[in-house]
């Protein structure tokens, strides 16, 4: 072959190899970026991050109900990666980053700290992994959100507390202690505002606390401080934002000498097993039942739809604005008040406890009094 022609031929081969290599490299880079396999139609991998295990609801209801619904929608071969942050925001960020590295197709996050998780949400978005904010409105470029009507929760609690104070025949303007949730939880702010919208002007707030990490032991210490500052006889009722804290508060009240019959009414939320038993025995006045089936189902529907590249707006029934995102497709569930008289309506239903779980040992007589039947 002529030397010139040979050089041209070799040059053409080199150019073809270079183009092919560049194309392959671009594909590898794109694949590395598109960790979520946007629009995937085959087997899915869904990540689920829950915030803590002190509140029994997450392991007892949220996790199994969500996993069941995801597999109903996407098939039994769907892989679900699960982690619980145990109320540690830094740990949750590490868990999220691990799932992003494993290239999940969608990620459901119930944030410990709504603001600190935003960097992980942004990292997921950069890799085309859609994030569904569950129960708490996380910051960052989330693609969907589902929760209960949180301001309504606070209003239900406030109205129930006023009713309880009226039933006790408290004279004049009642004095209450307000035990709000953690400032890192955006829902806590909404509960607080909802409660204040009902209580302001009708009660005197003797002491008010934002309880670090929602921990019952912190609520217990706060309640001891309130009793010391105000005096035992000056506390007519206690607004507690959830059931875990209500347990700590009631322990403090008992320690101060309150008996079951003269206990100030205490509110709650989540319909925890211990709280349901306290309702039946008369130690806690009320809780808020949040229907877990529709809320977990919505999260599963959002995650599967987004993993397959479908429009989240077809699942959502409304839009929600966070501090960083506007018009996020959302599904909001209506919470319901739960008192001793309401328990029998829910026993044994999906997302609630069975008779055998509730009516153990010393609570059997309380169950009978409330009309609960096996």
Coordinates of C-alpha atoms in Angstrom, one line a residue:
X1 CA 0.0 0.0 0.0
X2 CA 1.2 3.5 -0.8
X3 CA 2.7 5.2 2.3
X4 CA 0.3 8.2 2.1
X5 CA -2.7 5.9 1.8
X6 CA -1.6 3.8 4.7
X7 CA -1.2 6.9 6.9
X8 CA -4.8 8.1 5.9
X9 CA -6.2 4.6 6.7
X10 CA -4.5 4.4 10.1
X11 CA -5.7 8.0 10.9
X12 CA -9.3 7.0 10.1
X13 CA -9.1 4.0 12.4
X14 CA -7.6 6.1 15.2
X15 CA -10.4 8.7 14.7
X16 CA -13.1 6.0 14.9
X17 CA -11.6 4.5 18.1
X18 CA -11.4 8.0 19.6
X19 CA -15.1 8.7 18.8
X20 CA -16.2 5.4 20.1
X21 CA -14.2 5.8 23.3
X22 CA -15.6 9.3 23.8
X23 CA -19.1 8.2 23.2
X24 CA -18.6 5.3 25.7
X25 CA -17.1 7.7 28.3
X26 CA -20.1 10.1 27.9
X27 CA -22.5 7.2 28.4
X28 CA -20.6 6.1 31.5
X29 CA -20.7 9.6 32.9
X30 CA -24.4 9.9 32.1
X31 CA -25.1 6.6 33.7
X32 CA -23.2 7.8 36.8
X33 CA -25.3 10.9 36.9
X34 CA -28.6 9.2 36.2
X35 CA -28.4 7.0 39.3
X36 CA -32.2 6.9 39.5
X37 CA -32.6 5.3 36.0
X38 CA -35.2 7.9 35.2
X39 CA -38.3 6.4 33.6
X40 CA -37.3 2.8 34.5
X41 CA -39.9 0.2 33.6
X42 CA -38.4 -3.0 35.0
X43 CA -37.5 -4.0 38.6
X44 CA -37.3 -1.1 40.9
X45 CA -35.3 -0.3 44.0
X46 CA -36.9 2.1 46.4
X47 CA -35.2 3.7 49.4
X48 CA -37.1 4.4 52.7
X49 CA -35.7 6.6 55.4
X50 CA -37.6 7.0 58.7
X51 CA -36.6 9.4 61.5
X52 CA -36.7 7.6 64.8
X53 CA -37.8 4.5 66.7
X54 CA -38.8 6.0 70.0
X55 CA -42.3 6.5 68.6
X56 CA -43.6 3.0 67.9
X57 CA -45.7 4.0 64.9
X58 CA -42.8 4.0 62.4
X59 CA -41.8 0.4 62.9
X60 CA -45.3 -0.8 63.7
X61 CA -47.3 0.9 61.0
X62 CA -45.4 3.2 58.6
X63 CA -42.7 0.8 57.4
X64 CA -44.7 -2.4 56.9
X65 CA -47.7 -0.5 55.3
X66 CA -45.4 1.3 52.9
X67 CA -43.5 -1.7 51.9
X68 CA -46.7 -3.7 51.3
X69 CA -48.1 -0.9 49.1
X70 CA -44.8 -0.5 47.1
X71 CA -44.8 -4.2 46.3
X72 CA -48.5 -4.2 45.3
X73 CA -47.7 -1.4 42.8
X74 CA -44.3 -2.4 41.5
X75 CA -44.2 -6.2 42.1
X76 CA -42.9 -8.6 44.7
X77 CA -39.4 -8.4 43.1
X78 CA -39.1 -4.7 44.1
X79 CA -36.1 -4.1 46.3
X80 CA -36.7 -1.9 49.3
X81 CA -33.7 -0.5 51.2
X82 CA -34.6 0.7 54.7
X83 CA -32.9 2.7 57.4
X84 CA -34.0 4.4 60.6
X85 CA -32.0 7.4 61.8
X86 CA -32.9 7.0 65.5
X87 CA -33.4 10.8 65.8
X88 CA -29.9 11.6 64.5
X89 CA -29.9 14.1 61.6
X90 CA -26.2 13.4 60.7
X91 CA -26.8 9.7 60.6
X92 CA -29.8 10.2 58.3
X93 CA -27.7 12.2 55.9
X94 CA -25.2 9.4 55.7
X95 CA -28.1 6.9 55.2
X96 CA -29.4 9.0 52.3
X97 CA -26.0 9.4 50.7
X98 CA -25.6 5.6 50.9
X99 CA -28.8 5.0 49.1
X100 CA -27.9 7.6 46.5
X101 CA -24.6 5.8 45.9
X102 CA -26.6 2.5 45.5
X103 CA -28.6 4.3 42.8
X104 CA -32.1 3.7 44.1
X105 CA -34.8 4.6 41.7
X106 CA -36.7 6.8 44.2
X107 CA -36.2 7.8 47.8
X108 CA -38.9 8.3 50.5
X109 CA -37.6 10.5 53.4
X110 CA -39.2 11.4 56.7
X111 CA -36.7 13.9 57.8
X112 CA -35.2 14.2 61.3
X113 CA -34.2 17.8 60.5
X114 CA -36.0 19.3 57.5
X115 CA -33.3 21.8 56.7
X116 CA -30.2 19.6 57.2
X117 CA -31.5 16.9 54.9
X118 CA -31.7 19.4 52.0
X119 CA -28.1 18.8 50.9
X120 CA -28.9 15.1 50.4
X121 CA -32.1 15.9 48.6
X122 CA -30.1 18.1 46.2
X123 CA -27.5 15.4 45.7
X124 CA -30.3 12.9 44.8
X125 CA -31.9 15.4 42.4
X126 CA -28.5 15.9 40.7
X127 CA -28.5 12.2 40.0
X128 CA -32.1 12.1 38.8
X129 CA -33.3 10.3 41.9
X130 CA -36.7 11.7 42.9
X131 CA -37.3 12.3 46.6
X132 CA -40.7 12.0 48.2
X133 CA -41.0 13.9 51.5
X134 CA -43.1 11.8 53.9
X135 CA -45.0 13.1 56.9
X136 CA -42.6 16.1 57.3
X137 CA -42.0 18.7 54.6
X138 CA -38.2 18.4 53.8
X139 CA -36.3 21.2 52.2
X140 CA -34.6 20.9 48.9
X141 CA -35.9 19.9 45.4
X142 CA -38.4 17.3 46.6
X143 CA -40.7 15.9 43.9
X144 CA -43.8 15.0 46.1
X145 CA -45.1 15.3 49.6
X146 CA -47.6 13.5 51.7
X147 CA -48.7 14.2 55.3
X148 CA -51.7 14.8 57.5
X149 CA -53.3 18.2 57.8
X150 CA -50.9 19.4 60.5
X151 CA -52.5 22.7 61.5
X152 CA -55.8 20.7 62.0
X153 CA -53.9 18.4 64.4
X154 CA -53.1 21.4 66.7
X155 CA -56.6 22.7 66.4
X156 CA -58.1 19.3 67.4
X157 CA -55.7 19.1 70.4
X158 CA -56.6 22.7 71.5
X159 CA -60.3 22.1 71.2
X160 CA -60.1 18.9 73.1
X161 CA -58.1 20.6 75.9
X162 CA -60.8 23.3 76.2
X163 CA -63.5 20.7 76.4
X164 CA -61.6 18.8 79.1
X165 CA -61.1 21.9 81.2
X166 CA -64.8 22.7 80.8
X167 CA -65.8 19.2 81.9
X168 CA -63.6 19.6 85.0
X169 CA -65.4 22.8 85.9
X170 CA -62.2 24.9 86.1
X171 CA -63.1 28.4 87.4
X172 CA -61.9 31.6 85.7
X173 CA -59.3 31.5 83.0
X174 CA -57.5 28.1 83.1
X175 CA -53.7 28.0 83.3
X176 CA -52.0 25.5 81.1
X177 CA -48.5 24.3 80.2
X178 CA -47.7 24.0 76.5
X179 CA -45.2 21.3 75.5
X180 CA -44.5 21.7 71.8
X181 CA -42.4 19.5 69.6
X182 CA -38.9 19.9 68.3
X183 CA -37.9 23.1 66.4
X184 CA -36.2 20.9 63.7
X185 CA -39.5 19.5 62.7
X186 CA -41.7 21.8 60.5
X187 CA -44.8 19.9 61.6
X188 CA -44.2 21.0 65.2
X189 CA -44.5 24.6 64.2
X190 CA -47.9 23.8 62.5
X191 CA -49.2 21.9 65.5
X192 CA -48.2 24.8 67.7
X193 CA -49.8 27.4 65.6
X194 CA -53.0 25.4 65.2
X195 CA -53.2 24.9 69.0
X196 CA -52.6 28.6 69.7
X197 CA -55.3 29.6 67.2
X198 CA -57.8 27.8 69.4
X199 CA -56.4 28.4 72.9
X200 CA -55.2 32.0 72.7
X201 CA -57.5 34.3 74.8
X202 CA -59.3 31.4 76.4
X203 CA -56.4 30.1 78.6
X204 CA -53.4 31.5 80.3
X205 CA -50.2 29.8 79.1
X206 CA -48.1 29.6 82.3
X207 CA -45.1 27.9 80.7
X208 CA -44.4 26.9 77.1
X209 CA -41.5 24.8 75.8
X210 CA -40.1 23.6 72.5
X211 CA -39.1 20.1 73.4
X212 CA -35.7 19.0 72.1
X213 CA -35.9 16.0 69.8
X214 CA -39.5 15.2 70.9
X215 CA -37.9 13.1 73.7
X216 CA -40.2 12.0 76.6
X217 CA -37.4 12.5 79.1
X218 CA -37.0 16.2 78.0
X219 CA -40.7 16.7 78.3
X220 CA -40.5 15.1 81.8
X221 CA -37.8 17.6 82.9
X222 CA -39.7 20.5 81.4
X223 CA -42.9 19.5 83.2
X224 CA -41.0 19.2 86.5
X225 CA -39.7 22.7 85.9
X226 CA -43.2 24.1 85.1
X227 CA -44.6 22.5 88.3
X228 CA -41.8 24.0 90.4
X229 CA -42.3 27.4 88.8
X230 CA -46.1 27.6 88.8
X231 CA -47.0 25.4 91.7
X232 CA -48.9 22.1 91.6
X233 CA -52.3 23.7 92.2
X234 CA -51.8 26.2 89.4
X235 CA -51.6 23.8 86.5
X236 CA -55.1 23.1 85.1
X237 CA -54.1 21.3 81.9
X238 CA -51.2 20.4 79.7
X239 CA -51.0 20.7 75.9
X240 CA -48.6 17.9 74.7
X241 CA -47.9 17.8 71.0
X242 CA -47.5 14.0 70.9
X243 CA -48.0 10.8 72.9
X244 CA -44.4 10.1 73.7
X245 CA -44.0 13.5 75.5
X246 CA -47.4 13.0 77.1
X247 CA -46.0 9.9 78.8
X248 CA -43.1 11.9 80.2
X249 CA -45.4 14.6 81.3
X250 CA -47.8 12.2 83.1
X251 CA -44.8 10.6 84.9
X252 CA -43.8 14.1 86.2
X253 CA -47.4 14.8 87.3
X254 CA -47.6 11.5 89.2
X255 CA -44.2 12.3 90.8
X256 CA -45.7 15.6 92.0
X257 CA -48.5 13.7 93.7
X258 CA -51.3 13.9 91.2
X259 CA -53.5 10.8 91.4
X260 CA -55.4 9.5 88.4
X261 CA -58.7 11.1 89.5
X262 CA -57.3 14.6 89.8
X263 CA -54.8 14.5 87.0
X264 CA -54.8 17.7 84.8
X265 CA -56.0 16.7 81.3
X266 CA -53.1 16.0 78.9
X267 CA -53.4 15.9 75.1
X268 CA -51.3 13.8 72.7
X269 CA -50.9 12.6 69.1
X270 CA -50.1 9.5 67.1
X271 CA -52.4 7.0 68.9
X272 CA -49.4 5.2 70.4
X273 CA -50.2 1.9 72.1
X274 CA -49.2 3.2 75.6
X275 CA -51.3 6.3 74.9
X276 CA -54.4 4.3 73.9
X277 CA -54.0 2.3 77.2
X278 CA -53.6 5.6 79.1
X279 CA -56.8 6.9 77.5
X280 CA -58.7 3.8 78.6
X281 CA -57.4 4.0 82.1
X282 CA -58.1 7.8 82.4
X283 CA -54.5 9.0 82.7
X284 CA -54.4 10.8 79.3
X285 CA -57.4 12.8 78.0
X286 CA -56.9 12.4 74.2
X287 CA -54.7 11.7 71.3
X288 CA -54.9 12.3 67.5
X289 CA -55.4 9.3 65.2
X290 CA -53.6 9.8 61.9
X291 CA -54.9 7.3 59.3
X292 CA -51.6 5.6 58.3
X293 CA -53.0 3.6 55.4
X294 CA -53.9 6.5 53.1
X295 CA -50.7 8.4 54.1
X296 CA -48.3 5.4 53.5
X297 CA -50.2 4.5 50.3
X298 CA -49.7 8.0 48.9
X299 CA -46.0 7.9 49.6
X300 CA -45.7 4.5 47.9
X301 CA -47.7 5.7 44.9
X302 CA -45.6 8.8 44.5
X303 CA -42.3 6.9 44.7
X304 CA -43.3 4.2 42.2
X305 CA -44.8 6.7 39.7
X306 CA -41.7 9.0 39.9
X307 CA -39.3 6.0 39.6
X308 CA -41.0 5.2 36.4
X309 CA -40.9 8.7 35.1
X310 CA -44.6 9.3 35.5
X311 CA -46.3 12.5 36.5
X312 CA -46.6 12.9 40.3
X313 CA -49.5 15.3 39.8
X314 CA -51.6 12.3 38.9
X315 CA -51.2 10.9 42.4
X316 CA -51.4 14.2 44.3
X317 CA -54.6 16.0 45.0
X318 CA -53.1 19.4 45.9
X319 CA -49.9 21.5 45.8
X320 CA -47.7 22.5 48.7
X321 CA -45.0 25.2 49.0
X322 CA -41.9 24.7 51.1
X323 CA -39.3 27.3 51.8
X324 CA -37.3 26.1 48.9
X325 CA -39.9 24.6 46.5
X326 CA -43.2 25.8 45.1
X327 CA -46.1 23.8 43.9
X328 CA -45.0 20.4 45.1
X329 CA -47.6 17.7 44.2
X330 CA -49.1 16.6 47.5
X331 CA -51.6 14.4 49.2
X332 CA -52.9 15.5 52.6
X333 CA -54.7 13.2 55.0
X334 CA -57.4 14.3 57.5
X335 CA -56.5 13.5 61.2
X336 CA -59.1 12.5 63.7
X337 CA -59.6 13.1 67.5
X338 CA -59.2 10.0 69.7
X339 CA -60.7 9.8 73.2
X340 CA -61.6 6.9 75.4
X341 CA -65.0 6.7 73.7
X342 CA -63.5 6.6 70.2
X343 CA -61.1 3.7 70.7
X344 CA -63.6 1.0 70.0
X345 CA -64.2 2.4 66.5
X346 CA -60.6 1.6 65.4
X347 CA -59.6 -1.6 67.3
X348 CA -58.4 -4.2 64.9
X349 CA -58.4 -2.0 61.8
X350 CA -55.4 -1.6 59.5
X351 CA -53.1 1.1 61.1
X352 CA -54.5 0.5 64.6
X353 CA -53.9 -2.0 67.4
X354 CA -55.7 -5.2 68.1
X355 CA -57.8 -6.1 71.2
X356 CA -55.0 -8.4 72.4
X357 CA -52.4 -5.7 72.0
X358 CA -54.4 -3.1 73.9
X359 CA -56.2 -5.1 76.6
X360 CA -53.4 -6.8 78.4
X361 CA -53.3 -7.5 82.2
X362 CA -54.3 -4.4 84.2
X363 CA -56.0 -2.8 81.2
X364 CA -58.7 -5.6 80.7
X365 CA -61.2 -3.9 83.1
X366 CA -60.6 -0.5 81.4
X367 CA -61.3 -2.2 78.0
X368 CA -64.5 -3.7 79.3
X369 CA -65.6 -0.3 80.7
X370 CA -65.0 1.3 77.2
X371 CA -67.0 -1.4 75.4
X372 CA -64.0 -3.0 73.7
X373 CA -64.7 -6.6 72.6
X374 CA -62.4 -9.3 71.2

